[in-house]
PDB file of C-alpha atoms in Angstrom:
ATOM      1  CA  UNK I   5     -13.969  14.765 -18.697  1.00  0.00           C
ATOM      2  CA  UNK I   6     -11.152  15.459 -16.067  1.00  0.00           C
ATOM      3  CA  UNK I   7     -11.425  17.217 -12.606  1.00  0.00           C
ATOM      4  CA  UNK I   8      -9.488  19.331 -10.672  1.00  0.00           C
ATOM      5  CA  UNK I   9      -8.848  17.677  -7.225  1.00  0.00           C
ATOM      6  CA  UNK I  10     -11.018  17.558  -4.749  1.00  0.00           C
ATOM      7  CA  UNK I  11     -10.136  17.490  -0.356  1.00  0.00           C
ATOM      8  CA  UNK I  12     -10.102  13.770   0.432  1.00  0.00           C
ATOM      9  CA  UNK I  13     -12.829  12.695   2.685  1.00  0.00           C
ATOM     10  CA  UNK I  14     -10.151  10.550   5.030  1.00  0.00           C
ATOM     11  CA  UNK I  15      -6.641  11.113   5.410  1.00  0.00           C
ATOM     12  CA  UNK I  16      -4.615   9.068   7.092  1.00  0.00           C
ATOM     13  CA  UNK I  17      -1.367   7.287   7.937  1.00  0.00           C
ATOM     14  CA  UNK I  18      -1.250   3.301   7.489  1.00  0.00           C
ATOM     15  CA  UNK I  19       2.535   1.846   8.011  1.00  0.00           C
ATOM     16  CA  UNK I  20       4.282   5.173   7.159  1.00  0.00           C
ATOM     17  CA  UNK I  21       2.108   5.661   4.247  1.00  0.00           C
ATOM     18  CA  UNK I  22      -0.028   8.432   3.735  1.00  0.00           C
ATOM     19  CA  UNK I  23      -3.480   7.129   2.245  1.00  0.00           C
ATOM     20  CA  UNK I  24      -6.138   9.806   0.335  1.00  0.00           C
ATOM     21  CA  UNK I  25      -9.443   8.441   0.207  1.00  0.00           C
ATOM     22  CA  UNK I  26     -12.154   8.989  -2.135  1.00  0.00           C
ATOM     23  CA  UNK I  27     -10.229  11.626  -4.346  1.00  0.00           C
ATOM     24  CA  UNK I  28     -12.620  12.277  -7.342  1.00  0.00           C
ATOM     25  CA  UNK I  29     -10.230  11.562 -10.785  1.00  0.00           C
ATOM     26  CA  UNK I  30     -13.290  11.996 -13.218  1.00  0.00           C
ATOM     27  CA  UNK I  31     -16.426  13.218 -13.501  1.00  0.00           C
ATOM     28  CA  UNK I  32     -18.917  11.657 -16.326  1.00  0.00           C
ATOM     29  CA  UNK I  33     -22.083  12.948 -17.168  1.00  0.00           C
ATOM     30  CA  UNK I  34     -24.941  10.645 -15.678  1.00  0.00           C
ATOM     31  CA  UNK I  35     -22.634   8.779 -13.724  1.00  0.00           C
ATOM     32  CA  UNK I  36     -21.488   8.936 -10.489  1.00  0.00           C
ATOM     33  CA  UNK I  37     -17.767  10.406  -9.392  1.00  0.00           C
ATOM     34  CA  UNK I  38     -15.111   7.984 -10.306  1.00  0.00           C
ATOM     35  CA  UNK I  39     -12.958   7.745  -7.298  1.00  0.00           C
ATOM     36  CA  UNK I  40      -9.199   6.252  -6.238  1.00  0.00           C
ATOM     37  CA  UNK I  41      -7.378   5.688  -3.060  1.00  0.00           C
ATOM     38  CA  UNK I  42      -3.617   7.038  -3.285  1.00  0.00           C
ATOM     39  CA  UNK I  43      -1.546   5.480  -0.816  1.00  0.00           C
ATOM     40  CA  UNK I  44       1.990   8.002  -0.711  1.00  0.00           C
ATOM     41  CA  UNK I  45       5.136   6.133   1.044  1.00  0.00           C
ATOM     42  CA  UNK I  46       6.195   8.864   3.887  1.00  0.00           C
ATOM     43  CA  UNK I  47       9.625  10.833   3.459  1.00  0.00           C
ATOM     44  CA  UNK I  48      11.030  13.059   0.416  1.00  0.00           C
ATOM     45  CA  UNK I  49       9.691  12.389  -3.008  1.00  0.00           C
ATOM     46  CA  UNK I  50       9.111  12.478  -5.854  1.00  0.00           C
ATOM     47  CA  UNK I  51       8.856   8.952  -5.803  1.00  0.00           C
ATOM     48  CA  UNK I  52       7.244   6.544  -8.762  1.00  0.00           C
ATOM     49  CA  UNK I  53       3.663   5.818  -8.652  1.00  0.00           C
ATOM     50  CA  UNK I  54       1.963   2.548  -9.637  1.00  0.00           C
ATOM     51  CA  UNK I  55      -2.154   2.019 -10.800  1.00  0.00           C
ATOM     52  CA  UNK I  56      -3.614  -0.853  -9.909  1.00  0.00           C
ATOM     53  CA  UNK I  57      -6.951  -2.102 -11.368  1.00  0.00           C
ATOM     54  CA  UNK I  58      -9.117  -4.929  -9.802  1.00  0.00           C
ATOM     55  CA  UNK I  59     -10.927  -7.162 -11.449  1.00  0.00           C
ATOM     56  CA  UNK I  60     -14.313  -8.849 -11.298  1.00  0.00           C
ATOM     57  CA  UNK I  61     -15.155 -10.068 -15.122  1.00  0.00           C
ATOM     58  CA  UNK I  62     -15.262  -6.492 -15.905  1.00  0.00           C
ATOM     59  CA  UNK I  63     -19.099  -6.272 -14.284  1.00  0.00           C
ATOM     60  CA  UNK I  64     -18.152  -6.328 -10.170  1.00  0.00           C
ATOM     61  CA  UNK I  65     -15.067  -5.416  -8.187  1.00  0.00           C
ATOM     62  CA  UNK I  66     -14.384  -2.268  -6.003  1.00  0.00           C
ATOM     63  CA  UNK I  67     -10.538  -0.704  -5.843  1.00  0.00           C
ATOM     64  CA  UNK I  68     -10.249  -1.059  -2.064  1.00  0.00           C
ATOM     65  CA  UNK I  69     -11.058  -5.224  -2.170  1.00  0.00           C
ATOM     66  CA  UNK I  70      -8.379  -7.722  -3.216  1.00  0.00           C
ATOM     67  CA  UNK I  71      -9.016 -10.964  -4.703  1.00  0.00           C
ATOM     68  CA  UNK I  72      -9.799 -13.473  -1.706  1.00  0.00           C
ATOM     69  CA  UNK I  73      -6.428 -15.191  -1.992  1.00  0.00           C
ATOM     70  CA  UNK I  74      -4.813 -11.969  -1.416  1.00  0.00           C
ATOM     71  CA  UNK I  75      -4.467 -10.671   2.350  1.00  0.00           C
ATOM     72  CA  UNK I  76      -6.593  -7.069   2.654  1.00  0.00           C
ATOM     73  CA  UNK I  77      -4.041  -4.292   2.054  1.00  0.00           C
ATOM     74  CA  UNK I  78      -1.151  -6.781   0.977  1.00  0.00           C
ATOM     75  CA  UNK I  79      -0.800  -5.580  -2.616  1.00  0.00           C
ATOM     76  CA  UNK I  80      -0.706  -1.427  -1.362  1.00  0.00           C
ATOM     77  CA  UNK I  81       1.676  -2.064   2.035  1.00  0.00           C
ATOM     78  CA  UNK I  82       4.369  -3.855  -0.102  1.00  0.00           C
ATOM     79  CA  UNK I  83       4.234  -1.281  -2.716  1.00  0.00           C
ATOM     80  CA  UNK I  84       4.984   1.594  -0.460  1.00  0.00           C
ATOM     81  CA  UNK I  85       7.022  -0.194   1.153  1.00  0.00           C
ATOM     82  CA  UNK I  86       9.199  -0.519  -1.613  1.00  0.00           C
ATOM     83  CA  UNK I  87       8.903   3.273  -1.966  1.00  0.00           C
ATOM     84  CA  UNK I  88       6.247   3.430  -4.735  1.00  0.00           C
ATOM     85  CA  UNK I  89       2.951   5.391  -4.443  1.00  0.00           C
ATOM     86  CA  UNK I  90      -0.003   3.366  -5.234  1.00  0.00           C
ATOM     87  CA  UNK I  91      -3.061   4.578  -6.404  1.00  0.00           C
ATOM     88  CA  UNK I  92      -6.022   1.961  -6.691  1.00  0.00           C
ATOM     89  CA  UNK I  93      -8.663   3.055  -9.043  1.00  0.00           C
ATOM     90  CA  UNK I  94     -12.805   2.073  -9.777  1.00  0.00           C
ATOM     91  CA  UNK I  95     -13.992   2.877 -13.156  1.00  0.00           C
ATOM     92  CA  UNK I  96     -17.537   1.894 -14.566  1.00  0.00           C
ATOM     93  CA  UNK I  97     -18.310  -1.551 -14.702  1.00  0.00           C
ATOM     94  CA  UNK I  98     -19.918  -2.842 -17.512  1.00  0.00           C
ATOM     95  CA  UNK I  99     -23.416  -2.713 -16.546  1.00  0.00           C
ATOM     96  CA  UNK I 100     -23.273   0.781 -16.261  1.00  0.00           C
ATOM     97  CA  UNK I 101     -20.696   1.592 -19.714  1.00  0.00           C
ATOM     98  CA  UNK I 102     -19.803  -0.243 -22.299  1.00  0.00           C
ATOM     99  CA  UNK I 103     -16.107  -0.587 -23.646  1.00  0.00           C
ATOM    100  CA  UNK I 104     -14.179   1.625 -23.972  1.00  0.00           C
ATOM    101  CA  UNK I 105     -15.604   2.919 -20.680  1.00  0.00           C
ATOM    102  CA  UNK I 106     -13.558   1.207 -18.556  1.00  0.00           C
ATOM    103  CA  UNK I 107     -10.145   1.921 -20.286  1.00  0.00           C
ATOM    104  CA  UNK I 108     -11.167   5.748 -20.539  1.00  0.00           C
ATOM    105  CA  UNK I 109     -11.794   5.520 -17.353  1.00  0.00           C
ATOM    106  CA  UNK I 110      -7.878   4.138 -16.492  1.00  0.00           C
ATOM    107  CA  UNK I 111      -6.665   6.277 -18.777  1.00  0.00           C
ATOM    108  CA  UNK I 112      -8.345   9.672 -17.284  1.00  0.00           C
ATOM    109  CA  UNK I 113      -7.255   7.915 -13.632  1.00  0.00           C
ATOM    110  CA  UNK I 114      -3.267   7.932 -15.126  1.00  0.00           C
ATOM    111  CA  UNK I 115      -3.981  11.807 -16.837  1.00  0.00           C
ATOM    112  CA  UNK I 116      -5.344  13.017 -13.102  1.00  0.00           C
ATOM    113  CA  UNK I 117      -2.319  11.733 -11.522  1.00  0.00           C
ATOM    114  CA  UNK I 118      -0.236  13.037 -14.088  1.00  0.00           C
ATOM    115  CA  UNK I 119      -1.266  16.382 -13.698  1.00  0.00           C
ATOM    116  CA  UNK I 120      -1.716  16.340  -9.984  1.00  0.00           C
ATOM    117  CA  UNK I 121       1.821  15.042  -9.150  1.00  0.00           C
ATOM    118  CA  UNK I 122       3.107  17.728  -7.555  1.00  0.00           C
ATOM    119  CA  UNK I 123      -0.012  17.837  -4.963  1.00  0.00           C
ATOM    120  CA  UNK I 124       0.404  14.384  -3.967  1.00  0.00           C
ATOM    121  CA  UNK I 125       4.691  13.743  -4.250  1.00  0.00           C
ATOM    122  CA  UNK I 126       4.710  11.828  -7.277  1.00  0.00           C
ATOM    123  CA  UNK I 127       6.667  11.814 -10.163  1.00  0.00           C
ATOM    124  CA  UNK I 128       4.675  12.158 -13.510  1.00  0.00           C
ATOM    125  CA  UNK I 129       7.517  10.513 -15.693  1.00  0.00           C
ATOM    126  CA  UNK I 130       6.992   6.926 -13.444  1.00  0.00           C
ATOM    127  CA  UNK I 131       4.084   5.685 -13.793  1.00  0.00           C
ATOM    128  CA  UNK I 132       3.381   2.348 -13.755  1.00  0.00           C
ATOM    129  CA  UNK I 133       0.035  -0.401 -14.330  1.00  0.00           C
ATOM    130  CA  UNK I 134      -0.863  -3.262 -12.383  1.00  0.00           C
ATOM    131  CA  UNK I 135      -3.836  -5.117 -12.327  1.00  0.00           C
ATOM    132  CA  UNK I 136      -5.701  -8.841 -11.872  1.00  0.00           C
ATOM    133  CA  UNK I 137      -7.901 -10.885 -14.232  1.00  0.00           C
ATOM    134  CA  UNK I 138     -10.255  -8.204 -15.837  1.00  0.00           C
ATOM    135  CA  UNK I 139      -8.194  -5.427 -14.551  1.00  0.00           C
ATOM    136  CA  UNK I 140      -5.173  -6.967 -16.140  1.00  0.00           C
ATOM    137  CA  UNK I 141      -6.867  -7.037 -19.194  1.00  0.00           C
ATOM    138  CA  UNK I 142      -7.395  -2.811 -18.712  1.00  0.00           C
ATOM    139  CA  UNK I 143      -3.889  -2.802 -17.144  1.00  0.00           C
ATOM    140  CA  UNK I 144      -2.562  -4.287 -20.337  1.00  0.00           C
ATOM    141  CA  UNK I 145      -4.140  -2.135 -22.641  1.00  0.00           C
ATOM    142  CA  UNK I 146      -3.395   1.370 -20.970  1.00  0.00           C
ATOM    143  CA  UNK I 147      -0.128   0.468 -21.380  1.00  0.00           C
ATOM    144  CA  UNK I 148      -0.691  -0.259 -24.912  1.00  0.00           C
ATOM    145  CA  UNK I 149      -2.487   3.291 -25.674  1.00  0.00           C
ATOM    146  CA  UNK I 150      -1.482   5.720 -23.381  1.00  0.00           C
ATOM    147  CA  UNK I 151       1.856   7.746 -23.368  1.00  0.00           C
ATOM    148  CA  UNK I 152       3.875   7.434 -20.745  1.00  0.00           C
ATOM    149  CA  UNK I 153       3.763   4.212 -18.893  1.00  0.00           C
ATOM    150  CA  UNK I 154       7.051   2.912 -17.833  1.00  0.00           C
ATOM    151  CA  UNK I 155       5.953  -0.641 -17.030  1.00  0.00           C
ATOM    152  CA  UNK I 156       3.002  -3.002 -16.523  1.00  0.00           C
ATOM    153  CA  UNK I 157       2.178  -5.952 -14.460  1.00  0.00           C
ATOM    154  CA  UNK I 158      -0.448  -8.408 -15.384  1.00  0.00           C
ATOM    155  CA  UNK I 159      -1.825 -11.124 -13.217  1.00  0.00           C
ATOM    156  CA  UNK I 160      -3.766 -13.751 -15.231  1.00  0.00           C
ATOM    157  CA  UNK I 161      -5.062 -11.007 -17.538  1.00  0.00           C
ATOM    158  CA  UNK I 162      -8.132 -12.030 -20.354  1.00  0.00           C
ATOM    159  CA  UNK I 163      -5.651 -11.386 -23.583  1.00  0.00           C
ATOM    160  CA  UNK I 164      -7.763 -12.478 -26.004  1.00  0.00           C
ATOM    161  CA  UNK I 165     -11.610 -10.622 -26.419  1.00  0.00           C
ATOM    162  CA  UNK I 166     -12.710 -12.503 -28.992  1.00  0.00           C
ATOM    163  CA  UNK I 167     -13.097 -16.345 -29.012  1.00  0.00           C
ATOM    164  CA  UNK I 168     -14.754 -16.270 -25.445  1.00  0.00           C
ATOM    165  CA  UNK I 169     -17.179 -13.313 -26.489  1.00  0.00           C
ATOM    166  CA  UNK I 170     -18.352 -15.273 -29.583  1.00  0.00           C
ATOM    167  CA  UNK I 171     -18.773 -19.108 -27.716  1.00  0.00           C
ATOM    168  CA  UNK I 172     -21.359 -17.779 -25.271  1.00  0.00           C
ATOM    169  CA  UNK I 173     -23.142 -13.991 -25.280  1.00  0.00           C
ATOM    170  CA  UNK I 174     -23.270 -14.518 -21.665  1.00  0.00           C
ATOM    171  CA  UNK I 175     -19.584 -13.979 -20.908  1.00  0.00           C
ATOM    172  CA  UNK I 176     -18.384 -11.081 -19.414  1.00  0.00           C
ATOM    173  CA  UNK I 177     -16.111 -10.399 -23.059  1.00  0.00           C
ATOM    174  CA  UNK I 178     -19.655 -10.221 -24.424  1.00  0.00           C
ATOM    175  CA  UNK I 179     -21.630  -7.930 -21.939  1.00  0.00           C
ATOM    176  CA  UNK I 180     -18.405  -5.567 -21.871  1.00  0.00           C
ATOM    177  CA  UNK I 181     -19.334  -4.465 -25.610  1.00  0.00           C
ATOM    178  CA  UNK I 182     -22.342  -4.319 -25.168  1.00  0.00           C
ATOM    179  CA  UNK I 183     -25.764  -5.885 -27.361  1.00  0.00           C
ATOM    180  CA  UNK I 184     -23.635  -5.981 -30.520  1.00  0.00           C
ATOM    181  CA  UNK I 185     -24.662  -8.012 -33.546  1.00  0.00           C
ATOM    182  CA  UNK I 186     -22.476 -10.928 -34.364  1.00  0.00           C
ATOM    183  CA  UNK I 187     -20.274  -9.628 -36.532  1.00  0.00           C
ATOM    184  CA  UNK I 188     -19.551  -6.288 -35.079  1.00  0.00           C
ATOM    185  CA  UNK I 189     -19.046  -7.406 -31.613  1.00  0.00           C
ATOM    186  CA  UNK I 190     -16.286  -9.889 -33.644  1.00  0.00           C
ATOM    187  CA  UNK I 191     -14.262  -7.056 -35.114  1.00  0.00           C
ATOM    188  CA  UNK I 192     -14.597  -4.895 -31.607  1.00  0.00           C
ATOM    189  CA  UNK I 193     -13.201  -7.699 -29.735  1.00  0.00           C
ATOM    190  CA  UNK I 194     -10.602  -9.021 -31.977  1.00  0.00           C
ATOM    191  CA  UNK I 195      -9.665  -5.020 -32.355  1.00  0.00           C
ATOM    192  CA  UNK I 196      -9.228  -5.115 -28.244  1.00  0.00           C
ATOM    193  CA  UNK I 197      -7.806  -7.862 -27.376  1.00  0.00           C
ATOM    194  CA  UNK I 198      -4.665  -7.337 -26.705  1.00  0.00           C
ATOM    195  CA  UNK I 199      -2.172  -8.801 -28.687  1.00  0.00           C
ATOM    196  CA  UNK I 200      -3.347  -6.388 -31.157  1.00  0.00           C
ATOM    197  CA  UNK I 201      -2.284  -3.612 -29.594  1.00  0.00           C
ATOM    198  CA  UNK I 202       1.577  -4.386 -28.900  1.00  0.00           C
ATOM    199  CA  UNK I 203       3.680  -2.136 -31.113  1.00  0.00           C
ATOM    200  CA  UNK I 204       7.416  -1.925 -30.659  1.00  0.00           C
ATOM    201  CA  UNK I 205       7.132   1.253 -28.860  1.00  0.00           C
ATOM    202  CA  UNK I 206       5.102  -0.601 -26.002  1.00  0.00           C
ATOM    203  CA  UNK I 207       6.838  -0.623 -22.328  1.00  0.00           C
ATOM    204  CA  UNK I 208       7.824  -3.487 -20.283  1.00  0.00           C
ATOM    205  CA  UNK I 209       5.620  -6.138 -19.378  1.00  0.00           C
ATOM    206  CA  UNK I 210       5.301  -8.699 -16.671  1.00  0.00           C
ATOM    207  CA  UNK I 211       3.280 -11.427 -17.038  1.00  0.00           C
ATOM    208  CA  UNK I 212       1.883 -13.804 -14.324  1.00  0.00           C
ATOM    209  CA  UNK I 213      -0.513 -16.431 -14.760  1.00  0.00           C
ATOM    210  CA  UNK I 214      -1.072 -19.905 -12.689  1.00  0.00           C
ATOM    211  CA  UNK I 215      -1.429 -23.212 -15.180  1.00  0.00           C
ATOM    212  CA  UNK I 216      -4.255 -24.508 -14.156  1.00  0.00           C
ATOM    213  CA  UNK I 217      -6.531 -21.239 -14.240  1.00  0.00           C
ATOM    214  CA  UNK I 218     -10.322 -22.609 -15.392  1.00  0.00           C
ATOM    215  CA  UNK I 219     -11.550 -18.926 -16.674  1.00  0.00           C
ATOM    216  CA  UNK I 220      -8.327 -17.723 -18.044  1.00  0.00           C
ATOM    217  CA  UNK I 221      -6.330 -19.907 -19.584  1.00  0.00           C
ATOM    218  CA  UNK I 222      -2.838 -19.621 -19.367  1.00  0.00           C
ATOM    219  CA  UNK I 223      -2.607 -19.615 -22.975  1.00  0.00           C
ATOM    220  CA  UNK I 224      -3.953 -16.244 -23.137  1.00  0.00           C
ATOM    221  CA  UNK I 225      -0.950 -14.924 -21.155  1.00  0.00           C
ATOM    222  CA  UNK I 226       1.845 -17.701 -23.432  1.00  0.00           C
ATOM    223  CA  UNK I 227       0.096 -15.932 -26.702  1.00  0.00           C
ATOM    224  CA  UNK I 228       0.699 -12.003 -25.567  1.00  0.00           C
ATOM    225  CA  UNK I 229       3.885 -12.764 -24.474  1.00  0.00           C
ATOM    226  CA  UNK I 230       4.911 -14.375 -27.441  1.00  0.00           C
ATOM    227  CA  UNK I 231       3.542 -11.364 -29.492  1.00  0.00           C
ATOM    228  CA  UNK I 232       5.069  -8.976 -27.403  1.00  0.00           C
ATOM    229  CA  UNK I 233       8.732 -10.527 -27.647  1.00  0.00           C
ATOM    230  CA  UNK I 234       8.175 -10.930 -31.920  1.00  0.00           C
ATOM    231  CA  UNK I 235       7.411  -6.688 -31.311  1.00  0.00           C
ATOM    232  CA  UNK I 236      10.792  -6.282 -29.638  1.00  0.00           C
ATOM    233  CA  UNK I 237       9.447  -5.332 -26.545  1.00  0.00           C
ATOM    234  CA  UNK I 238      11.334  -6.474 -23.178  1.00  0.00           C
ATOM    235  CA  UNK I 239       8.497  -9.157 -21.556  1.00  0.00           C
ATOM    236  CA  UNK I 240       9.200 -11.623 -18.470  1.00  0.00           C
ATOM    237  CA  UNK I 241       6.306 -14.788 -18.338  1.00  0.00           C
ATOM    238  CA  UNK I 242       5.686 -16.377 -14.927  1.00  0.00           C
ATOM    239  CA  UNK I 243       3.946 -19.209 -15.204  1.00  0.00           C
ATOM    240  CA  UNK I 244       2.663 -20.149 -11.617  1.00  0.00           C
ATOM    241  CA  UNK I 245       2.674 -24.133 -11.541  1.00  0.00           C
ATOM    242  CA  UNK I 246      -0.575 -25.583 -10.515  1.00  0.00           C
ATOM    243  CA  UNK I 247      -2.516 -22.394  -9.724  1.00  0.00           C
ATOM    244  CA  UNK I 248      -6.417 -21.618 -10.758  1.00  0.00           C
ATOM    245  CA  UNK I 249      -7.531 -18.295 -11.472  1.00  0.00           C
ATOM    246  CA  UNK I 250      -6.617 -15.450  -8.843  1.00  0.00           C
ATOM    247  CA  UNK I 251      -3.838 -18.168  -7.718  1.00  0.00           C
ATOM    248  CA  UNK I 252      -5.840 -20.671  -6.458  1.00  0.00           C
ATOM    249  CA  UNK I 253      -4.202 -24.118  -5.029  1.00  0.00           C
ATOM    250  CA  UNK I 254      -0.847 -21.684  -4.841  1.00  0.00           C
ATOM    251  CA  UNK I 255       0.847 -21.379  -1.252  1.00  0.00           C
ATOM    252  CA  UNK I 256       2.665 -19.013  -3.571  1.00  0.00           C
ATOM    253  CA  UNK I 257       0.996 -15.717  -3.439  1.00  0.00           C
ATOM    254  CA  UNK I 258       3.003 -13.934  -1.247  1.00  0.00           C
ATOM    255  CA  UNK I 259       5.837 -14.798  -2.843  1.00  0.00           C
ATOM    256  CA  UNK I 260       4.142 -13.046  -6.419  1.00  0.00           C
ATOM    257  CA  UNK I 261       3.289 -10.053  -4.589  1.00  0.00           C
ATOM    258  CA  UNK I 262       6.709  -9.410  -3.715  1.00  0.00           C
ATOM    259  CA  UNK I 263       8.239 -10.712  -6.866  1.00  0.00           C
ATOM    260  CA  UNK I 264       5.915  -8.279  -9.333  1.00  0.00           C
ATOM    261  CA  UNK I 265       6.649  -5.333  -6.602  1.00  0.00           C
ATOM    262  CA  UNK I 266      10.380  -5.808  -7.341  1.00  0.00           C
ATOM    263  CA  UNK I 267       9.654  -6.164 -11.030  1.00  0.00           C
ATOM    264  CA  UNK I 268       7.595  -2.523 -10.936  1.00  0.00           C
ATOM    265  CA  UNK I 269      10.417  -0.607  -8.352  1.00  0.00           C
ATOM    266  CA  UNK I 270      13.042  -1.591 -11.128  1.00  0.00           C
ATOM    267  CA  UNK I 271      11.521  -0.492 -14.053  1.00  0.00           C
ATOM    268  CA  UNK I 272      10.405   2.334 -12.415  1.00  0.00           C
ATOM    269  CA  UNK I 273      13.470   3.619 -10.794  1.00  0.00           C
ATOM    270  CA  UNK I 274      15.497   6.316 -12.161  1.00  0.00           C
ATOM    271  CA  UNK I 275      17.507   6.243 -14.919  1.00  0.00           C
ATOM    272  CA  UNK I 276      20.811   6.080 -13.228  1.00  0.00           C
ATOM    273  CA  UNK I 277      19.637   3.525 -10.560  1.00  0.00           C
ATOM    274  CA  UNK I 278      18.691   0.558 -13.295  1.00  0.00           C
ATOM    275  CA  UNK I 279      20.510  -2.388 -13.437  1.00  0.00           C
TER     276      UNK I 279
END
């Protein structure tokens, strides 16, 4: 169910940005308001806008915390300013829905903005994804089903649902379906994950994922790239040498912050301005 928007509780100006807080994106039924931040670079737009999605094993996280190895604020402040709007999103975690929840939830986050562009400066025809671990995994697959994404960014994203759902019920792959039987919660996670999603028609991907990650094996990030390149579809894989999950043991994260900003302000620039 969509919403109409709503005044922002806070508005303020961080670093020439102008940051909305708390705008309500969805209302569901027995649930509370699903809310984003929108951080808006100051000066003439339209200008592109990019979701990002935490993560948390798909059953904690909040949209205004980073992951610890990432300075507070880091990810938003070098998006804006690179001149991209940044909205930062919660959806239901996954002891409150079960999947598809959470991707509706992305997915009615990316329709609000759509149809709210004009309100906030943005420009509905760039949109990109962005998000870590769990929220990679939801970044991934709104750009596999939704129209209209013009890139996506994945840091060490869970690519395959299945084989870590079925080892252990316990896992967060297995509470994020729900109390399925064996066999059904099989098909719904092997129907999810997301290698089975890429078509040819999917948009650019980015793909960044340390070697040594415990949780999240790089593997899962080797497979979907190799899956999206056998589609046709234009994918870059960063493997970050010696780096756990969220970037661990990595003096390097800095450096990836910048390097996936640069990655979303190109695909997302106009036409005419593309290398």
């Amino acid at each position: 169910m969509g919403t109409t928007p709503d005044v922002p509780r806070a508005r303020a100006e961080i670093q020439g940005a102008v940051v909305h807080e708390a705008v309500t994106y969805a209302e569901r039924r027995g649930y509370r308001p699903l809310l984003l931040d929108l951080h808006v670079p100051a000066g003439a737009g339209p200008v592109p806008v990019v979701v990002w999605i935490h993560g948390g094993a798909f059953w904690e996280g909040d949209r205004r915390h980073m992951p610890p190895t990432v300075a507070p604020g880091a990810v938003f402040d070098a998006l804006t300013a690179a001149g991209l709007a940044v909205a930062t999103v919660d959806y239901r975690l996954s002891g409150e829905a079960s999947f598809p929840a959470q991707l509706d939830d992305v997915r009615a986050a990316v329709t609000f903005l759509t149809e709210h562009a004009d309100r906030y400066g943005l420009d509905p025809r760039r949109i990109g994804v962005w998000g870590e671990s769990a929220g990679g995994t939801l970044a991934g697959l709104t750009a596999l089903t939704h129209p209209g994404i013009g890139a996506a960014a994945l840091w060490y994203a869970v690519n395959d649902l299945a084989t870590p759902a079925l080892a252990d019920p316990a896992r967060p792959e297995a509470v994020l379906f729900g109390d399925l039987p064996p066999d059904e919660l099989r098909a719904r996670a092997t129907e999810w994950s997301l290698e089975n999603k890429v078509t040819a028609d999917a948009p650019p991907f980015l793909l960044v994922h340390g070697t040594d990650d415990v949780p999240v094996p790089v593997s899962h990030s080797e497979r979907l790239h190799a899956r999206l390149e056998a589609a046709g579809v234009r994918a870059e894989y960063l493997p970050v040498r010696g780096a756990g999950h969220i970037f661990e043991n990595s003096d390097r994260v800095p450096e990836l912050i910048g390097t996936t900003v640069a990655y979303l302000a190109q695909e997302l620039a106009a036409p005419a301005l593309r290398a």
